[in-house]
């Protein structure tokens, strides 16, 4: 038995560490198109103290560490680029506190979206968290650390903006708390202290291992409904979104454009989600939104689609399983996307780029998008299905995906959760002093360079 394996087994117990190839296999890849890389070990800690000991061991032995949740980023962020230890956080899955009056919850890093959703439905049915369009097995913290979005993002911003406290094991093994929980028993706010949370969000596990998080909850209304505004001119999308967000009546606003089914070809659908405690409240909000778009309807620039109750069932599902079905339109089990965070006025340019990229690479496509923070920006997904049994299909999708990252930067956007190669594109274009700051922060926090190497690596 090698000494690293033996040391890990002493920390977590032999049944929660492995170096067997068949078990390392699933940690060597994700569902996207990134090249697989095998770790040397996978370990599943149960407590923050066990995470601390693993990090201390990694420093002593100069071995790399990759923290992982459900590994569902699709961009290879938890694939161990240079081997080492994958820390699978999913045994740390306790919901530690619900503060109903303060509207926050404290949970461990392995809690899944499905577990939190079920917990709230049972224990606080009048509260909810911002639920992303991800499988229920996706971890809450995994979504937060990549600046994910959910159904409350239109109103409250990125899901990472909803964090009210953090517990982190630093790359040197020290345990650090961020926010009000650093000086009181309560996890109610990150502010007004120095914003240290920014050292761990968007860094993809290169600056520490998040072990606990405080997360804000929001009122869950009794009723939820949806309207679909359909138009053909992409130049009008930003105007429609501006008007609807100005009413402050919508919970969520999404966009969809895709070539299939053929009846939707050439159209853009804007999903406007409404919530209320009574039918009267819903109707009041619906009238204000319809009124804000009335002149566009009269001019026949667009209109609301009549939706039957059956059609609404799928649209109102959280998360929407229909998105998965439409993403896998080739029935080949493969789907990747570049999530571009862009100014909303860039929607027409992004859609044009999507059409050009799909045609140039001979692939089909789909677009979904979500408004962020009352229209401050949006996530525009360049999405491509592929057939896992067809290598040519996979290569085409990979080329289209790379072109989409380039297009995102060309139109002034920022790629969301970029993979290691796409991170290089960003660093090449970033302000040099910002790049230097990233380098200094990593060197300061992680002098032995053990944390998730290959990600946000600066070579100046």
Tab-separated table of C-alpha atoms in Angstrom:
chain	number	residue	atom	x	y	z
A	1	UNK	CA	0.000	0.000	0.000
A	2	UNK	CA	1.546	3.371	-0.994
A	3	UNK	CA	1.999	5.958	1.712
A	4	UNK	CA	-0.413	8.538	0.226
A	5	UNK	CA	-3.206	5.985	0.063
A	6	UNK	CA	-2.465	4.847	3.615
A	7	UNK	CA	-2.444	8.426	4.917
A	8	UNK	CA	-5.760	9.227	3.204
A	9	UNK	CA	-7.318	6.043	4.600
A	10	UNK	CA	-6.234	7.061	8.094
A	11	UNK	CA	-8.029	10.400	7.621
A	12	UNK	CA	-11.374	9.295	6.161
A	13	UNK	CA	-11.467	5.513	6.604
A	14	UNK	CA	-10.433	2.983	3.991
A	15	UNK	CA	-13.915	2.647	2.482
A	16	UNK	CA	-13.896	6.331	1.489
A	17	UNK	CA	-10.609	6.439	-0.434
A	18	UNK	CA	-9.726	4.718	-3.671
A	19	UNK	CA	-6.938	4.437	-6.205
A	20	UNK	CA	-8.632	1.720	-8.257
A	21	UNK	CA	-8.763	2.615	-11.934
A	22	UNK	CA	-12.401	1.633	-12.387
A	23	UNK	CA	-13.413	4.063	-9.618
A	24	UNK	CA	-11.046	6.819	-10.754
A	25	UNK	CA	-12.580	6.583	-14.243
A	26	UNK	CA	-15.692	8.615	-13.421
A	27	UNK	CA	-13.546	11.380	-11.894
A	28	UNK	CA	-11.380	11.566	-15.024
A	29	UNK	CA	-14.099	13.196	-17.162
A	30	UNK	CA	-17.412	15.020	-17.154
A	31	UNK	CA	-20.351	15.040	-19.550
A	32	UNK	CA	-18.780	17.621	-21.862
A	33	UNK	CA	-16.039	17.335	-24.489
A	34	UNK	CA	-12.936	17.959	-22.378
A	35	UNK	CA	-10.098	15.461	-22.647
A	36	UNK	CA	-10.134	12.975	-19.745
A	37	UNK	CA	-7.359	13.023	-17.144
A	38	UNK	CA	-7.130	10.440	-14.378
A	39	UNK	CA	-6.581	11.415	-10.740
A	40	UNK	CA	-4.267	9.304	-8.582
A	41	UNK	CA	-6.727	9.092	-5.703
A	42	UNK	CA	-10.303	10.007	-4.865
A	43	UNK	CA	-11.296	10.672	-1.279
A	44	UNK	CA	-14.667	11.452	0.342
A	45	UNK	CA	-14.327	13.424	3.611
A	46	UNK	CA	-17.197	13.744	6.096
A	47	UNK	CA	-16.064	16.773	8.116
A	48	UNK	CA	-14.193	20.034	7.649
A	49	UNK	CA	-11.435	18.654	9.888
A	50	UNK	CA	-10.950	15.757	7.458
A	51	UNK	CA	-10.744	18.210	4.538
A	52	UNK	CA	-8.168	20.156	6.523
A	53	UNK	CA	-6.029	17.052	7.096
A	54	UNK	CA	-6.209	16.134	3.387
A	55	UNK	CA	-4.985	19.602	2.412
A	56	UNK	CA	-2.208	19.458	5.002
A	57	UNK	CA	-1.146	16.070	3.610
A	58	UNK	CA	-1.207	17.423	0.047
A	59	UNK	CA	1.078	20.303	1.074
A	60	UNK	CA	3.466	17.971	2.845
A	61	UNK	CA	3.672	15.604	-0.137
A	62	UNK	CA	3.381	18.343	-2.821
A	63	UNK	CA	0.482	16.549	-4.471
A	64	UNK	CA	-2.293	18.304	-6.389
A	65	UNK	CA	-5.856	18.627	-5.074
A	66	UNK	CA	-9.112	19.096	-7.020
A	67	UNK	CA	-12.319	19.751	-5.033
A	68	UNK	CA	-15.420	18.359	-6.761
A	69	UNK	CA	-19.171	18.341	-6.271
A	70	UNK	CA	-21.246	16.457	-8.830
A	71	UNK	CA	-18.817	17.356	-11.663
A	72	UNK	CA	-21.588	18.683	-13.924
A	73	UNK	CA	-19.994	21.890	-15.243
A	74	UNK	CA	-19.642	20.375	-18.773
A	75	UNK	CA	-16.404	22.364	-19.171
A	76	UNK	CA	-14.006	20.044	-17.347
A	77	UNK	CA	-13.487	22.232	-14.275
A	78	UNK	CA	-13.122	19.229	-11.937
A	79	UNK	CA	-11.081	17.069	-14.296
A	80	UNK	CA	-7.652	16.719	-12.639
A	81	UNK	CA	-5.434	18.230	-15.333
A	82	UNK	CA	-2.251	17.114	-13.578
A	83	UNK	CA	-3.469	14.152	-11.524
A	84	UNK	CA	-3.446	14.189	-7.739
A	85	UNK	CA	-6.299	13.851	-5.239
A	86	UNK	CA	-9.922	14.531	-6.146
A	87	UNK	CA	-11.855	15.517	-3.013
A	88	UNK	CA	-15.444	14.408	-3.604
A	89	UNK	CA	-17.514	16.614	-1.264
A	90	UNK	CA	-20.769	14.688	-1.525
A	91	UNK	CA	-20.514	12.984	1.892
A	92	UNK	CA	-20.697	16.440	3.472
A	93	UNK	CA	-24.403	16.749	2.742
A	94	UNK	CA	-26.011	18.068	5.920
A	95	UNK	CA	-28.345	21.038	6.064
A	96	UNK	CA	-27.174	22.544	9.337
A	97	UNK	CA	-29.523	25.431	10.001
A	98	UNK	CA	-32.706	27.001	8.720
A	99	UNK	CA	-33.296	30.562	9.908
A	100	UNK	CA	-36.838	31.101	8.670
A	101	UNK	CA	-37.302	34.656	9.941
A	102	UNK	CA	-33.880	35.665	8.671
A	103	UNK	CA	-34.541	33.827	5.387
A	104	UNK	CA	-31.276	31.926	5.118
A	105	UNK	CA	-30.037	28.368	5.352
A	106	UNK	CA	-26.608	26.984	6.257
A	107	UNK	CA	-25.516	23.852	4.461
A	108	UNK	CA	-22.474	21.719	3.727
A	109	UNK	CA	-20.762	21.651	0.350
A	110	UNK	CA	-22.178	18.294	-0.744
A	111	UNK	CA	-25.878	19.218	-0.430
A	112	UNK	CA	-27.600	18.801	-3.771
A	113	UNK	CA	-30.145	21.073	-5.412
A	114	UNK	CA	-32.736	18.313	-5.084
A	115	UNK	CA	-32.072	17.814	-1.358
A	116	UNK	CA	-32.338	21.525	-0.573
A	117	UNK	CA	-35.499	21.880	-2.663
A	118	UNK	CA	-37.133	18.916	-0.878
A	119	UNK	CA	-35.989	20.200	2.538
A	120	UNK	CA	-37.568	23.597	1.962
A	121	UNK	CA	-40.803	22.115	0.646
A	122	UNK	CA	-41.101	20.139	3.889
A	123	UNK	CA	-39.776	22.615	6.441
A	124	UNK	CA	-40.337	26.083	4.957
A	125	UNK	CA	-42.875	25.824	2.118
A	126	UNK	CA	-43.171	29.615	1.942
A	127	UNK	CA	-39.453	30.000	1.129
A	128	UNK	CA	-37.326	29.007	-1.850
A	129	UNK	CA	-33.821	29.303	-3.233
A	130	UNK	CA	-32.772	30.221	-6.774
A	131	UNK	CA	-32.982	26.894	-8.586
A	132	UNK	CA	-30.735	26.468	-11.657
A	133	UNK	CA	-31.662	24.494	-14.773
A	134	UNK	CA	-29.462	21.646	-13.586
A	135	UNK	CA	-30.114	18.040	-12.563
A	136	UNK	CA	-31.271	17.561	-8.949
A	137	UNK	CA	-27.952	15.796	-8.294
A	138	UNK	CA	-26.004	19.019	-8.935
A	139	UNK	CA	-24.591	20.479	-5.725
A	140	UNK	CA	-25.658	23.892	-4.455
A	141	UNK	CA	-22.082	24.975	-3.761
A	142	UNK	CA	-20.924	23.779	-7.187
A	143	UNK	CA	-23.405	26.183	-8.777
A	144	UNK	CA	-22.402	29.043	-6.494
A	145	UNK	CA	-18.657	28.782	-7.128
A	146	UNK	CA	-19.139	29.078	-10.896
A	147	UNK	CA	-21.468	32.100	-10.545
A	148	UNK	CA	-24.498	30.049	-11.652
A	149	UNK	CA	-27.957	31.379	-12.316
A	150	UNK	CA	-31.454	30.232	-11.368
A	151	UNK	CA	-35.111	31.170	-11.488
A	152	UNK	CA	-34.572	34.136	-9.100
A	153	UNK	CA	-31.574	35.539	-10.979
A	154	UNK	CA	-33.662	38.058	-12.915
A	155	UNK	CA	-34.699	39.683	-9.659
A	156	UNK	CA	-31.658	39.177	-7.432
A	157	UNK	CA	-28.626	38.644	-9.682
A	158	UNK	CA	-26.194	35.734	-9.947
A	159	UNK	CA	-26.803	32.928	-7.442
A	160	UNK	CA	-23.374	33.690	-5.968
A	161	UNK	CA	-24.775	37.108	-4.983
A	162	UNK	CA	-27.151	35.272	-2.625
A	163	UNK	CA	-24.386	33.882	-0.394
A	164	UNK	CA	-24.597	35.065	3.215
A	165	UNK	CA	-21.537	33.301	4.615
A	166	UNK	CA	-18.721	30.878	3.794
A	167	UNK	CA	-16.472	28.387	5.541
A	168	UNK	CA	-13.336	27.628	3.537
A	169	UNK	CA	-10.288	25.422	4.010
A	170	UNK	CA	-7.442	27.513	2.631
A	171	UNK	CA	-4.665	25.948	0.517
A	172	UNK	CA	-2.394	25.925	3.591
A	173	UNK	CA	-4.965	23.959	5.603
A	174	UNK	CA	-6.281	26.802	7.743
A	175	UNK	CA	-10.062	26.969	8.257
A	176	UNK	CA	-11.479	30.420	7.567
A	177	UNK	CA	-14.994	31.867	7.907
A	178	UNK	CA	-16.244	34.729	5.731
A	179	UNK	CA	-19.004	37.214	6.619
A	180	UNK	CA	-21.077	37.631	9.786
A	181	UNK	CA	-20.349	33.998	10.768
A	182	UNK	CA	-16.708	35.035	11.282
A	183	UNK	CA	-17.629	37.058	14.378
A	184	UNK	CA	-21.072	35.878	15.474
A	185	UNK	CA	-23.151	32.667	15.520
A	186	UNK	CA	-25.318	34.005	12.672
A	187	UNK	CA	-24.778	33.529	8.927
A	188	UNK	CA	-27.011	36.397	7.786
A	189	UNK	CA	-24.675	38.506	5.621
A	190	UNK	CA	-21.322	38.809	3.878
A	191	UNK	CA	-21.529	42.597	4.084
A	192	UNK	CA	-20.504	45.119	5.473
A	193	UNK	CA	-17.128	43.488	6.115
A	194	UNK	CA	-14.311	43.457	3.516
A	195	UNK	CA	-15.630	41.289	0.645
A	196	UNK	CA	-13.384	38.264	1.092
A	197	UNK	CA	-15.942	35.959	-0.569
A	198	UNK	CA	-14.616	37.205	-3.900
A	199	UNK	CA	-11.396	35.291	-3.230
A	200	UNK	CA	-13.260	31.988	-3.600
A	201	UNK	CA	-16.072	32.547	-6.124
A	202	UNK	CA	-15.258	32.080	-9.803
A	203	UNK	CA	-11.804	30.677	-8.959
A	204	UNK	CA	-12.818	27.042	-9.639
A	205	UNK	CA	-11.253	25.619	-6.489
A	206	UNK	CA	-7.814	27.173	-7.038
A	207	UNK	CA	-7.912	29.257	-3.834
A	208	UNK	CA	-9.457	26.876	-1.316
A	209	UNK	CA	-12.134	24.286	-0.584
A	210	UNK	CA	-15.551	25.661	0.387
A	211	UNK	CA	-17.004	23.402	3.094
A	212	UNK	CA	-20.066	25.341	4.300
A	213	UNK	CA	-22.208	28.124	2.872
A	214	UNK	CA	-24.932	30.424	4.130
A	215	UNK	CA	-27.534	30.952	1.404
A	216	UNK	CA	-30.312	33.519	1.252
A	217	UNK	CA	-33.866	32.320	0.785
A	218	UNK	CA	-36.733	34.265	-0.754
A	219	UNK	CA	-40.549	34.350	-0.509
A	220	UNK	CA	-42.169	31.505	-2.415
A	221	UNK	CA	-45.505	32.616	-3.796
A	222	UNK	CA	-48.405	30.174	-3.921
A	223	UNK	CA	-49.063	30.577	-7.643
A	224	UNK	CA	-46.762	30.662	-10.663
A	225	UNK	CA	-47.629	31.300	-14.303
A	226	UNK	CA	-45.868	31.947	-17.596
A	227	UNK	CA	-46.421	34.040	-20.714
A	228	UNK	CA	-44.527	33.558	-24.001
A	229	UNK	CA	-43.885	36.669	-26.074
A	230	UNK	CA	-42.916	35.721	-29.627
A	231	UNK	CA	-41.163	37.952	-32.144
A	232	UNK	CA	-39.002	37.613	-35.226
A	233	UNK	CA	-36.701	40.651	-35.098
A	234	UNK	CA	-33.795	39.998	-32.688
A	235	UNK	CA	-33.157	43.750	-32.504
A	236	UNK	CA	-36.377	44.096	-30.502
A	237	UNK	CA	-35.377	41.625	-27.788
A	238	UNK	CA	-33.485	44.147	-25.653
A	239	UNK	CA	-36.405	46.602	-25.889
A	240	UNK	CA	-38.912	43.953	-24.785
A	241	UNK	CA	-36.702	42.935	-21.862
A	242	UNK	CA	-36.174	46.571	-20.863
A	243	UNK	CA	-39.906	47.221	-20.769
A	244	UNK	CA	-40.805	44.037	-18.890
A	245	UNK	CA	-38.046	44.450	-16.296
A	246	UNK	CA	-39.131	48.074	-15.806
A	247	UNK	CA	-42.524	46.858	-14.557
A	248	UNK	CA	-40.741	44.783	-11.860
A	249	UNK	CA	-43.575	42.266	-12.191
A	250	UNK	CA	-41.618	39.256	-13.549
A	251	UNK	CA	-39.866	36.634	-11.409
A	252	UNK	CA	-37.849	35.189	-14.293
A	253	UNK	CA	-37.254	36.092	-17.952
A	254	UNK	CA	-35.761	33.627	-20.424
A	255	UNK	CA	-35.088	33.550	-24.172
A	256	UNK	CA	-35.235	30.644	-26.607
A	257	UNK	CA	-34.322	30.365	-30.309
A	258	UNK	CA	-33.814	27.084	-32.124
A	259	UNK	CA	-34.333	25.568	-35.580
A	260	UNK	CA	-36.445	22.655	-34.304
A	261	UNK	CA	-39.316	22.002	-34.246
A	262	UNK	CA	-39.739	23.750	-37.603
A	263	UNK	CA	-42.744	25.771	-36.402
A	264	UNK	CA	-40.377	27.765	-34.154
A	265	UNK	CA	-37.711	28.380	-36.828
A	266	UNK	CA	-37.014	32.073	-37.325
A	267	UNK	CA	-38.699	33.116	-34.095
A	268	UNK	CA	-37.477	34.176	-30.680
A	269	UNK	CA	-39.537	33.308	-27.631
A	270	UNK	CA	-39.260	35.337	-24.454
A	271	UNK	CA	-40.555	33.465	-21.413
A	272	UNK	CA	-41.958	35.776	-18.745
A	273	UNK	CA	-42.649	34.061	-15.404
A	274	UNK	CA	-45.073	35.553	-12.899
A	275	UNK	CA	-45.765	34.652	-9.280
A	276	UNK	CA	-48.454	35.683	-6.805
A	277	UNK	CA	-50.350	34.574	-3.736
A	278	UNK	CA	-53.742	35.117	-5.404
A	279	UNK	CA	-55.224	35.040	-8.890
A	280	UNK	CA	-55.840	38.778	-8.525
A	281	UNK	CA	-52.137	39.406	-7.909
A	282	UNK	CA	-51.184	37.343	-10.955
A	283	UNK	CA	-53.735	39.129	-13.128
A	284	UNK	CA	-52.502	42.533	-11.931
A	285	UNK	CA	-48.935	41.676	-12.900
A	286	UNK	CA	-50.026	40.159	-16.207
A	287	UNK	CA	-51.918	43.330	-17.162
A	288	UNK	CA	-48.949	45.587	-16.427
A	289	UNK	CA	-46.650	43.418	-18.556
A	290	UNK	CA	-49.120	43.197	-21.434
A	291	UNK	CA	-49.621	46.961	-21.249
A	292	UNK	CA	-45.865	47.583	-21.443
A	293	UNK	CA	-45.763	45.758	-24.792
A	294	UNK	CA	-49.110	46.864	-26.216
A	295	UNK	CA	-47.721	49.123	-28.950
A	296	UNK	CA	-45.446	46.329	-30.212
A	297	UNK	CA	-48.466	44.025	-30.344
A	298	UNK	CA	-50.552	46.612	-32.191
A	299	UNK	CA	-47.729	47.163	-34.672
A	300	UNK	CA	-47.572	43.388	-35.166
A	301	UNK	CA	-43.924	43.337	-34.143
A	302	UNK	CA	-44.683	40.526	-31.735
A	303	UNK	CA	-47.382	38.939	-29.644
A	304	UNK	CA	-48.191	36.589	-26.820
A	305	UNK	CA	-48.592	32.910	-27.718
A	306	UNK	CA	-51.763	31.209	-26.557
A	307	UNK	CA	-50.662	28.494	-24.122
A	308	UNK	CA	-52.854	25.564	-23.183
A	309	UNK	CA	-52.629	24.143	-19.634
A	310	UNK	CA	-50.748	21.130	-21.017
A	311	UNK	CA	-48.136	23.379	-22.620
A	312	UNK	CA	-47.682	25.295	-19.373
A	313	UNK	CA	-46.919	22.158	-17.352
A	314	UNK	CA	-43.532	21.710	-19.011
A	315	UNK	CA	-42.726	25.417	-19.037
A	316	UNK	CA	-43.451	25.754	-15.310
A	317	UNK	CA	-41.429	22.739	-14.254
A	318	UNK	CA	-38.415	23.584	-12.030
A	319	UNK	CA	-35.879	22.642	-13.314
A	320	UNK	CA	-37.262	22.182	-16.827
A	321	UNK	CA	-36.712	18.595	-17.990
A	322	UNK	CA	-37.854	19.653	-21.471
A	323	UNK	CA	-34.596	21.602	-21.828
A	324	UNK	CA	-32.659	18.347	-21.530
A	325	UNK	CA	-34.829	16.698	-24.164
A	326	UNK	CA	-34.498	19.601	-26.609
A	327	UNK	CA	-30.744	19.799	-25.942
A	328	UNK	CA	-30.365	16.146	-26.965
A	329	UNK	CA	-32.130	16.685	-30.262
A	330	UNK	CA	-29.681	14.375	-32.090
A	331	UNK	CA	-30.571	11.570	-29.642
A	332	UNK	CA	-26.880	10.936	-29.243
A	333	UNK	CA	-26.582	11.681	-25.538
A	334	UNK	CA	-24.267	14.654	-25.968
A	335	UNK	CA	-24.751	18.359	-25.359
A	336	UNK	CA	-22.359	21.243	-24.703
A	337	UNK	CA	-22.773	24.978	-24.488
A	338	UNK	CA	-20.847	28.178	-24.082
A	339	UNK	CA	-22.647	30.419	-21.635
A	340	UNK	CA	-21.858	33.977	-22.632
A	341	UNK	CA	-22.546	36.710	-20.099
A	342	UNK	CA	-23.327	39.666	-22.359
A	343	UNK	CA	-24.941	43.098	-22.317
A	344	UNK	CA	-28.562	42.558	-23.383
A	345	UNK	CA	-28.224	44.944	-26.329
A	346	UNK	CA	-25.725	42.458	-27.798
A	347	UNK	CA	-28.428	39.794	-28.226
A	348	UNK	CA	-28.839	40.317	-32.029
A	349	UNK	CA	-25.076	40.131	-32.581
A	350	UNK	CA	-24.762	37.000	-30.456
A	351	UNK	CA	-27.632	35.294	-32.277
A	352	UNK	CA	-26.071	36.147	-35.645
A	353	UNK	CA	-22.758	34.682	-34.448
A	354	UNK	CA	-24.580	31.519	-33.336
A	355	UNK	CA	-26.115	31.060	-36.796
A	356	UNK	CA	-22.728	31.641	-38.497
A	357	UNK	CA	-20.869	29.244	-36.197
A	358	UNK	CA	-23.457	26.500	-36.649
A	359	UNK	CA	-23.384	26.832	-40.443
A	360	UNK	CA	-19.568	27.024	-40.611
A	361	UNK	CA	-19.138	23.875	-38.527
A	362	UNK	CA	-22.052	21.927	-39.964
A	363	UNK	CA	-23.861	21.493	-36.643
A	364	UNK	CA	-27.336	22.156	-35.402
A	365	UNK	CA	-27.826	24.403	-32.419
A	366	UNK	CA	-30.134	25.716	-29.748
A	367	UNK	CA	-30.154	28.955	-27.816
A	368	UNK	CA	-31.490	29.567	-24.336
A	369	UNK	CA	-30.858	32.646	-22.280
A	370	UNK	CA	-31.726	34.187	-18.925
A	371	UNK	CA	-31.938	37.816	-17.854
A	372	UNK	CA	-29.727	38.675	-14.876
A	373	UNK	CA	-30.409	41.349	-12.267
A	374	UNK	CA	-33.313	43.235	-13.855
A	375	UNK	CA	-31.534	43.528	-17.169
A	376	UNK	CA	-28.000	44.448	-16.158
A	377	UNK	CA	-26.838	41.587	-18.374
A	378	UNK	CA	-27.939	38.152	-19.572
A	379	UNK	CA	-26.616	34.652	-20.042
A	380	UNK	CA	-26.698	33.758	-23.748
A	381	UNK	CA	-26.103	30.038	-24.361
A	382	UNK	CA	-24.482	28.921	-27.624
A	383	UNK	CA	-25.592	25.267	-27.391
A	384	UNK	CA	-24.705	22.302	-29.587
A	385	UNK	CA	-25.930	18.702	-29.370
A	386	UNK	CA	-23.647	15.887	-30.493
A	387	UNK	CA	-23.696	12.119	-30.872
A	388	UNK	CA	-21.331	10.350	-28.484
A	389	UNK	CA	-21.142	7.390	-30.859
A	390	UNK	CA	-19.957	9.597	-33.748
A	391	UNK	CA	-16.416	11.039	-33.451
A	392	UNK	CA	-17.012	13.477	-36.325
A	393	UNK	CA	-20.107	14.813	-34.570
A	394	UNK	CA	-18.064	15.322	-31.403
A	395	UNK	CA	-15.255	17.134	-33.253
A	396	UNK	CA	-17.722	19.442	-34.984
A	397	UNK	CA	-19.372	20.313	-31.679
A	398	UNK	CA	-15.959	20.933	-30.099
A	399	UNK	CA	-14.963	23.336	-32.883
A	400	UNK	CA	-18.301	25.147	-32.662
A	401	UNK	CA	-17.892	25.453	-28.906
A	402	UNK	CA	-14.422	26.982	-29.203
A	403	UNK	CA	-15.655	29.407	-31.883
A	404	UNK	CA	-18.436	30.424	-29.490
A	405	UNK	CA	-15.972	31.341	-26.756
A	406	UNK	CA	-14.052	33.476	-29.267
A	407	UNK	CA	-17.302	35.079	-30.470
A	408	UNK	CA	-18.288	35.874	-26.889
A	409	UNK	CA	-15.078	37.811	-26.371
A	410	UNK	CA	-15.359	39.527	-29.777
A	411	UNK	CA	-18.762	41.001	-28.949
A	412	UNK	CA	-17.594	42.244	-25.556
A	413	UNK	CA	-18.998	39.443	-23.412
A	414	UNK	CA	-17.438	37.254	-20.726
A	415	UNK	CA	-17.505	33.436	-21.021
A	416	UNK	CA	-19.219	31.736	-18.096
A	417	UNK	CA	-17.467	28.726	-16.434
A	418	UNK	CA	-14.793	28.480	-19.155
A	419	UNK	CA	-12.643	25.370	-19.375
A	420	UNK	CA	-8.872	25.456	-18.984
A	421	UNK	CA	-8.175	26.249	-22.660
A	422	UNK	CA	-10.812	28.979	-22.787
A	423	UNK	CA	-9.424	30.501	-19.583
A	424	UNK	CA	-6.212	31.128	-21.548
A	425	UNK	CA	-8.206	33.084	-24.158
A	426	UNK	CA	-9.608	35.254	-21.377
A	427	UNK	CA	-6.249	35.841	-19.693
A	428	UNK	CA	-4.672	36.810	-23.049
A	429	UNK	CA	-7.254	39.570	-23.492
A	430	UNK	CA	-7.588	40.679	-19.865
A	431	UNK	CA	-6.061	43.879	-18.520
A	432	UNK	CA	-2.445	42.955	-17.675
A	433	UNK	CA	-2.606	44.414	-14.169
A	434	UNK	CA	-5.709	42.307	-13.465
A	435	UNK	CA	-3.862	39.217	-14.679
A	436	UNK	CA	-0.896	40.085	-12.452
A	437	UNK	CA	-3.268	40.470	-9.481
A	438	UNK	CA	-4.723	37.002	-10.134
A	439	UNK	CA	-1.205	35.590	-10.191
A	440	UNK	CA	-0.206	37.295	-6.926
A	441	UNK	CA	-3.353	36.143	-5.125
A	442	UNK	CA	-2.776	32.541	-6.172
A	443	UNK	CA	0.887	32.666	-5.162
A	444	UNK	CA	-0.038	34.193	-1.798
A	445	UNK	CA	-2.779	31.699	-0.953
A	446	UNK	CA	-1.252	28.597	-2.565
A	447	UNK	CA	2.572	28.849	-2.482
A	448	UNK	CA	2.972	25.109	-3.149
A	449	UNK	CA	0.643	25.326	-6.202
A	450	UNK	CA	-1.403	22.312	-5.167
A	451	UNK	CA	-4.935	23.612	-5.882
A	452	UNK	CA	-6.651	22.515	-9.122
A	453	UNK	CA	-3.649	23.222	-11.403
A	454	UNK	CA	-4.397	24.023	-15.015
A	455	UNK	CA	-7.145	26.456	-14.035
A	456	UNK	CA	-6.536	30.234	-13.992
A	457	UNK	CA	-2.819	29.600	-14.443
A	458	UNK	CA	-0.995	32.789	-15.292
A	459	UNK	CA	2.197	32.584	-17.321
A	460	UNK	CA	3.680	36.055	-17.665
